[in-house]
Amino acid sequence: MRIPFDNSFAALPETFYTRVDPTSITAPNLLAWNDNLANELGVEGADKAQVFSGNEIPQGAAPLAQLYAGHQFGNYNQQLGDGRAILLGEVIDNNDLRRDVQLKGSGRTPYSRGGDGRAWLGPVLREYVVSEAMHALGIPTTRALAAVATGEDILRETGMLPGAVLTRVASSHLRVGTFQVFAHRGQIDDLRTLTDYAIARHYPNADGAMGLLKAVCAQQADLVAAWMSVGFIHGVMNTDNCSIAGETIDYGPCAFMDDFHMGRVFSSIDQQGRYAYGNQPNIAVWNMAQLATALIQLAEDKDAAVEEATAIIHAMPAQLEAAWLARFAAKLGIAIPHPDDAELIQRLLDLMQTDGADFTNTFRALGTGAARDQFTDRDAFDTWHSDFTARVADLPDAAALRAKSNPAVIPRNHRIEQMITAATAGDMAPFNRLMTAYADPYTLHDAELATPPTPSEVVPATFCGT
Ligand code: AMP
Ligand code: MG
């Protein structure tokens, strides 16, 4: 196996991580392999199952578990860290971008706390499918390079389940929590080193810590607006799952919505709806306020830094609104939105919520008249539709813009659950079917996958037993 490693994180101070090797397993079996991504990264060779299960350490790797902390559901946890993930190293891809190659589910580390360091097949394949679908939708995300079954069962709430290892590729695994851990411990030199590293790696034009904050806020605003535009609910927007690079990271109890509701929650542990669909913009701002709090520690003049950081955070809701408007206006076919378009969009969403209209299929059918079928109050929809028609009447490219802004297929939760059930029984055909359809989501190749769940297929919650 040849992986052209070029490691930079491993050269940072030892306070940033612990060097640790993956734990070997008995019977690795390659379940999924991402050829396109492997080519981008320059990864080639046999022995994929051995290397991407953690059984063999490839040449040039510098395996380590990263330290971080984070707010989980609003409560600060002073030490998290990679409890079941091991960074093998970085490669420079064929676009000259530095990417992390990380094993997830590869055994215990010093940060495992009570956990077994493992992952079961279901969440591994969910992350594989959903992150690759997210990428095909054009939304920044970590990627999936490989999934390997370990041949070993692990214990979860529901009993013994087959173990697996995911190879995750990310622009980096720096999180808000990576900054928080040093700020809270008063390790200011480490915080400064981290800040310089993050700027050099992700935002070379950013001017100092406040420049970094501004850049991350802009990325997060775009990211959350993009999620909203495809009905995605991350599910666990803790600060340790909030990427400095602005990628979607950590696909736990995540899901795409079927019938629209602003308050939709999928995570069974999110009793308060903190991470509900419609609350995601607020949480993005909250998370950025935590990053700001950490970065302020670097300033000599704290009062001035607080003032500057506060202004950056206060600017974020307007950024989110602008990004949201741009994304949803495009879904209507409007390339250059007016402020008034927000009301037109909101009226549609309100009707969709009242009538339980399918989010994806309603938008996809807007131009065709079939969207009407999604509504029980047809009169209300017709009134909205005539206003919509009037608004887009003079826009020559509206239909083309709608077609590329409204996916035909998204990874519906019931399809993901069916895929996991099949894979657990050894049948990878549904996985392959989903991967094929979601690779080109703006074209309808497989009409069955565009259908919402029947009442008996609805998946009410995604459990956290990952
Ligand atoms: P997550 O909810 O997946 O973002 O994980 C939160 C924290 O729990 C991270 O520090 C993980 O590394 C850790 N963690 C989650 N599952 C396990 C596990 N099975 N073994 C060890 N650590 C885990
Ligand atoms: Mg996490």
PDB file of N, CA, C and O and ligand atoms in Angstrom, residues 68 72 80-85 104 111-113 115-118 156 236 240-241 250 466, ligand 1:
ATOM      1  N   TYR A  68      -8.819  17.094  22.342  1.00  0.00           N
ATOM      2  CA  TYR A  68      -9.730  18.232  22.266  1.00  0.00           C
ATOM      3  C   TYR A  68     -10.714  18.150  23.422  1.00  0.00           C
ATOM      4  O   TYR A  68     -10.766  17.140  24.132  1.00  0.00           O
ATOM      5  N   GLN A  72     -20.840  19.717  25.050  1.00  0.00           N
ATOM      6  CA  GLN A  72     -21.786  18.719  24.570  1.00  0.00           C
ATOM      7  C   GLN A  72     -23.163  19.080  25.103  1.00  0.00           C
ATOM      8  O   GLN A  72     -23.355  19.162  26.316  1.00  0.00           O
ATOM      9  N   LEU A  80     -12.172  15.484  25.946  1.00  0.00           N
ATOM     10  CA  LEU A  80     -12.734  14.471  25.051  1.00  0.00           C
ATOM     11  C   LEU A  80     -11.549  13.849  24.313  1.00  0.00           C
ATOM     12  O   LEU A  80     -10.871  13.011  24.860  1.00  0.00           O
ATOM     13  N   GLY A  81     -11.289  14.297  23.110  1.00  0.00           N
ATOM     14  CA  GLY A  81     -10.174  13.728  22.349  1.00  0.00           C
ATOM     15  C   GLY A  81     -10.636  12.554  21.516  1.00  0.00           C
ATOM     16  O   GLY A  81     -11.766  12.073  21.647  1.00  0.00           O
ATOM     17  N   ASP A  82      -9.752  12.084  20.639  1.00  0.00           N
ATOM     18  CA  ASP A  82     -10.070  10.955  19.766  1.00  0.00           C
ATOM     19  C   ASP A  82     -10.133   9.684  20.599  1.00  0.00           C
ATOM     20  O   ASP A  82      -9.116   9.033  20.835  1.00  0.00           O
ATOM     21  N   GLY A  83     -11.326   9.306  21.019  1.00  0.00           N
ATOM     22  CA  GLY A  83     -11.473   8.112  21.849  1.00  0.00           C
ATOM     23  C   GLY A  83     -11.540   6.841  21.029  1.00  0.00           C
ATOM     24  O   GLY A  83     -11.370   5.742  21.556  1.00  0.00           O
ATOM     25  N   ARG A  84     -11.818   7.009  19.760  1.00  0.00           N
ATOM     26  CA  ARG A  84     -11.866   5.804  18.899  1.00  0.00           C
ATOM     27  C   ARG A  84     -11.430   6.135  17.484  1.00  0.00           C
ATOM     28  O   ARG A  84     -11.794   5.437  16.538  1.00  0.00           O
ATOM     29  N   ALA A  85     -10.670   7.193  17.370  1.00  0.00           N
ATOM     30  CA  ALA A  85     -10.164   7.566  16.047  1.00  0.00           C
ATOM     31  C   ALA A  85      -8.661   7.723  16.143  1.00  0.00           C
ATOM     32  O   ALA A  85      -8.135   8.123  17.184  1.00  0.00           O
ATOM     33  N   LYS A 104     -11.476   5.466  12.025  1.00  0.00           N
ATOM     34  CA  LYS A 104     -12.465   5.671  13.085  1.00  0.00           C
ATOM     35  C   LYS A 104     -13.024   4.306  13.476  1.00  0.00           C
ATOM     36  O   LYS A 104     -13.530   3.579  12.619  1.00  0.00           O
ATOM     37  N   TYR A 111      -7.740   8.628  25.222  1.00  0.00           N
ATOM     38  CA  TYR A 111      -8.929   9.494  25.367  1.00  0.00           C
ATOM     39  C   TYR A 111     -10.238   8.710  25.336  1.00  0.00           C
ATOM     40  O   TYR A 111     -11.310   9.295  25.214  1.00  0.00           O
ATOM     41  N   SER A 112     -10.153   7.395  25.442  1.00  0.00           N
ATOM     42  CA  SER A 112     -11.366   6.579  25.272  1.00  0.00           C
ATOM     43  C   SER A 112     -12.325   6.680  26.458  1.00  0.00           C
ATOM     44  O   SER A 112     -13.493   6.322  26.337  1.00  0.00           O
ATOM     45  N   ARG A 113     -11.851   7.148  27.596  1.00  0.00           N
ATOM     46  CA  ARG A 113     -12.667   7.174  28.813  1.00  0.00           C
ATOM     47  C   ARG A 113     -13.306   5.790  28.977  1.00  0.00           C
ATOM     48  O   ARG A 113     -12.608   4.803  28.944  1.00  0.00           O
ATOM     49  N   GLY A 115     -15.167   4.163  26.873  1.00  0.00           N
ATOM     50  CA  GLY A 115     -15.559   3.538  25.608  1.00  0.00           C
ATOM     51  C   GLY A 115     -14.630   2.429  25.147  1.00  0.00           C
ATOM     52  O   GLY A 115     -13.518   2.284  25.651  1.00  0.00           O
ATOM     53  N   ASP A 116     -15.110   1.641  24.187  1.00  0.00           N
ATOM     54  CA  ASP A 116     -14.330   0.500  23.698  1.00  0.00           C
ATOM     55  C   ASP A 116     -13.451   0.848  22.499  1.00  0.00           C
ATOM     56  O   ASP A 116     -12.748  -0.018  21.981  1.00  0.00           O
ATOM     57  N   GLY A 117     -13.537   2.098  22.034  1.00  0.00           N
ATOM     58  CA  GLY A 117     -12.702   2.499  20.897  1.00  0.00           C
ATOM     59  C   GLY A 117     -13.189   1.959  19.568  1.00  0.00           C
ATOM     60  O   GLY A 117     -12.505   2.106  18.553  1.00  0.00           O
ATOM     61  N   ARG A 118     -14.347   1.358  19.575  1.00  0.00           N
ATOM     62  CA  ARG A 118     -14.846   0.697  18.360  1.00  0.00           C
ATOM     63  C   ARG A 118     -16.105   1.373  17.822  1.00  0.00           C
ATOM     64  O   ARG A 118     -16.736   2.196  18.496  1.00  0.00           O
ATOM     65  N   ARG A 156     -23.243  -3.196  22.224  1.00  0.00           N
ATOM     66  CA  ARG A 156     -23.968  -1.926  22.258  1.00  0.00           C
ATOM     67  C   ARG A 156     -25.287  -2.153  23.005  1.00  0.00           C
ATOM     68  O   ARG A 156     -25.613  -3.298  23.342  1.00  0.00           O
ATOM     69  N   VAL A 236     -25.929  16.511  16.234  1.00  0.00           N
ATOM     70  CA  VAL A 236     -25.053  16.698  17.410  1.00  0.00           C
ATOM     71  C   VAL A 236     -24.062  17.822  17.140  1.00  0.00           C
ATOM     72  O   VAL A 236     -22.862  17.604  17.022  1.00  0.00           O
ATOM     73  N   ASP A 240     -17.231  20.094  19.761  1.00  0.00           N
ATOM     74  CA  ASP A 240     -16.200  19.147  19.320  1.00  0.00           C
ATOM     75  C   ASP A 240     -16.538  18.540  17.968  1.00  0.00           C
ATOM     76  O   ASP A 240     -15.709  17.866  17.354  1.00  0.00           O
ATOM     77  N   ASN A 241     -17.758  18.798  17.483  1.00  0.00           N
ATOM     78  CA  ASN A 241     -18.146  18.314  16.158  1.00  0.00           C
ATOM     79  C   ASN A 241     -18.279  19.477  15.178  1.00  0.00           C
ATOM     80  O   ASN A 241     -18.976  19.370  14.174  1.00  0.00           O
ATOM     81  N   ASP A 250     -18.666  14.377  11.626  1.00  0.00           N
ATOM     82  CA  ASP A 250     -19.283  13.535  12.641  1.00  0.00           C
ATOM     83  C   ASP A 250     -20.761  13.290  12.369  1.00  0.00           C
ATOM     84  O   ASP A 250     -21.634  13.954  12.922  1.00  0.00           O
ATOM     85  N   THR A 466     -23.551   4.393  18.736  1.00  0.00           N
ATOM     86  CA  THR A 466     -22.721   4.328  17.545  1.00  0.00           C
ATOM     87  C   THR A 466     -21.440   3.547  17.814  1.00  0.00           C
ATOM     88  O   THR A 466     -20.644   3.380  16.951  1.00  0.00           O
TER      89      THR A 466
HETATM   90  P1  AMP B   1     -19.121  11.774  19.264  1.00  0.00           P
HETATM   91  O1  AMP B   1     -20.422  11.836  19.985  1.00  0.00           O
HETATM   92  O2  AMP B   1     -19.008  10.626  18.293  1.00  0.00           O
HETATM   93  O3  AMP B   1     -18.738  13.082  18.649  1.00  0.00           O
HETATM   94  O4  AMP B   1     -18.028  11.441  20.356  1.00  0.00           O
HETATM   95  C1  AMP B   1     -17.839  12.227  21.522  1.00  0.00           C
HETATM   96  C2  AMP B   1     -16.605  11.721  22.250  1.00  0.00           C
HETATM   97  O5  AMP B   1     -16.798  10.385  22.678  1.00  0.00           O
HETATM   98  C3  AMP B   1     -15.337  11.727  21.424  1.00  0.00           C
HETATM   99  O6  AMP B   1     -14.284  12.048  22.284  1.00  0.00           O
HETATM  100  C4  AMP B   1     -15.242  10.301  20.967  1.00  0.00           C
HETATM  101  O7  AMP B   1     -13.923   9.924  20.653  1.00  0.00           O
HETATM  102  C5  AMP B   1     -15.769   9.551  22.173  1.00  0.00           C
HETATM  103  N1  AMP B   1     -16.320   8.240  21.821  1.00  0.00           N
HETATM  104  C6  AMP B   1     -17.480   7.982  21.163  1.00  0.00           C
HETATM  105  N2  AMP B   1     -17.660   6.655  21.024  1.00  0.00           N
HETATM  106  C7  AMP B   1     -16.596   6.050  21.595  1.00  0.00           C
HETATM  107  C8  AMP B   1     -16.199   4.673  21.788  1.00  0.00           C
HETATM  108  N3  AMP B   1     -16.937   3.661  21.346  1.00  0.00           N
HETATM  109  N4  AMP B   1     -15.033   4.461  22.426  1.00  0.00           N
HETATM  110  C9  AMP B   1     -14.267   5.468  22.880  1.00  0.00           C
HETATM  111  N5  AMP B   1     -14.577   6.764  22.741  1.00  0.00           N
HETATM  112  C10 AMP B   1     -15.729   7.061  22.112  1.00  0.00           C
END
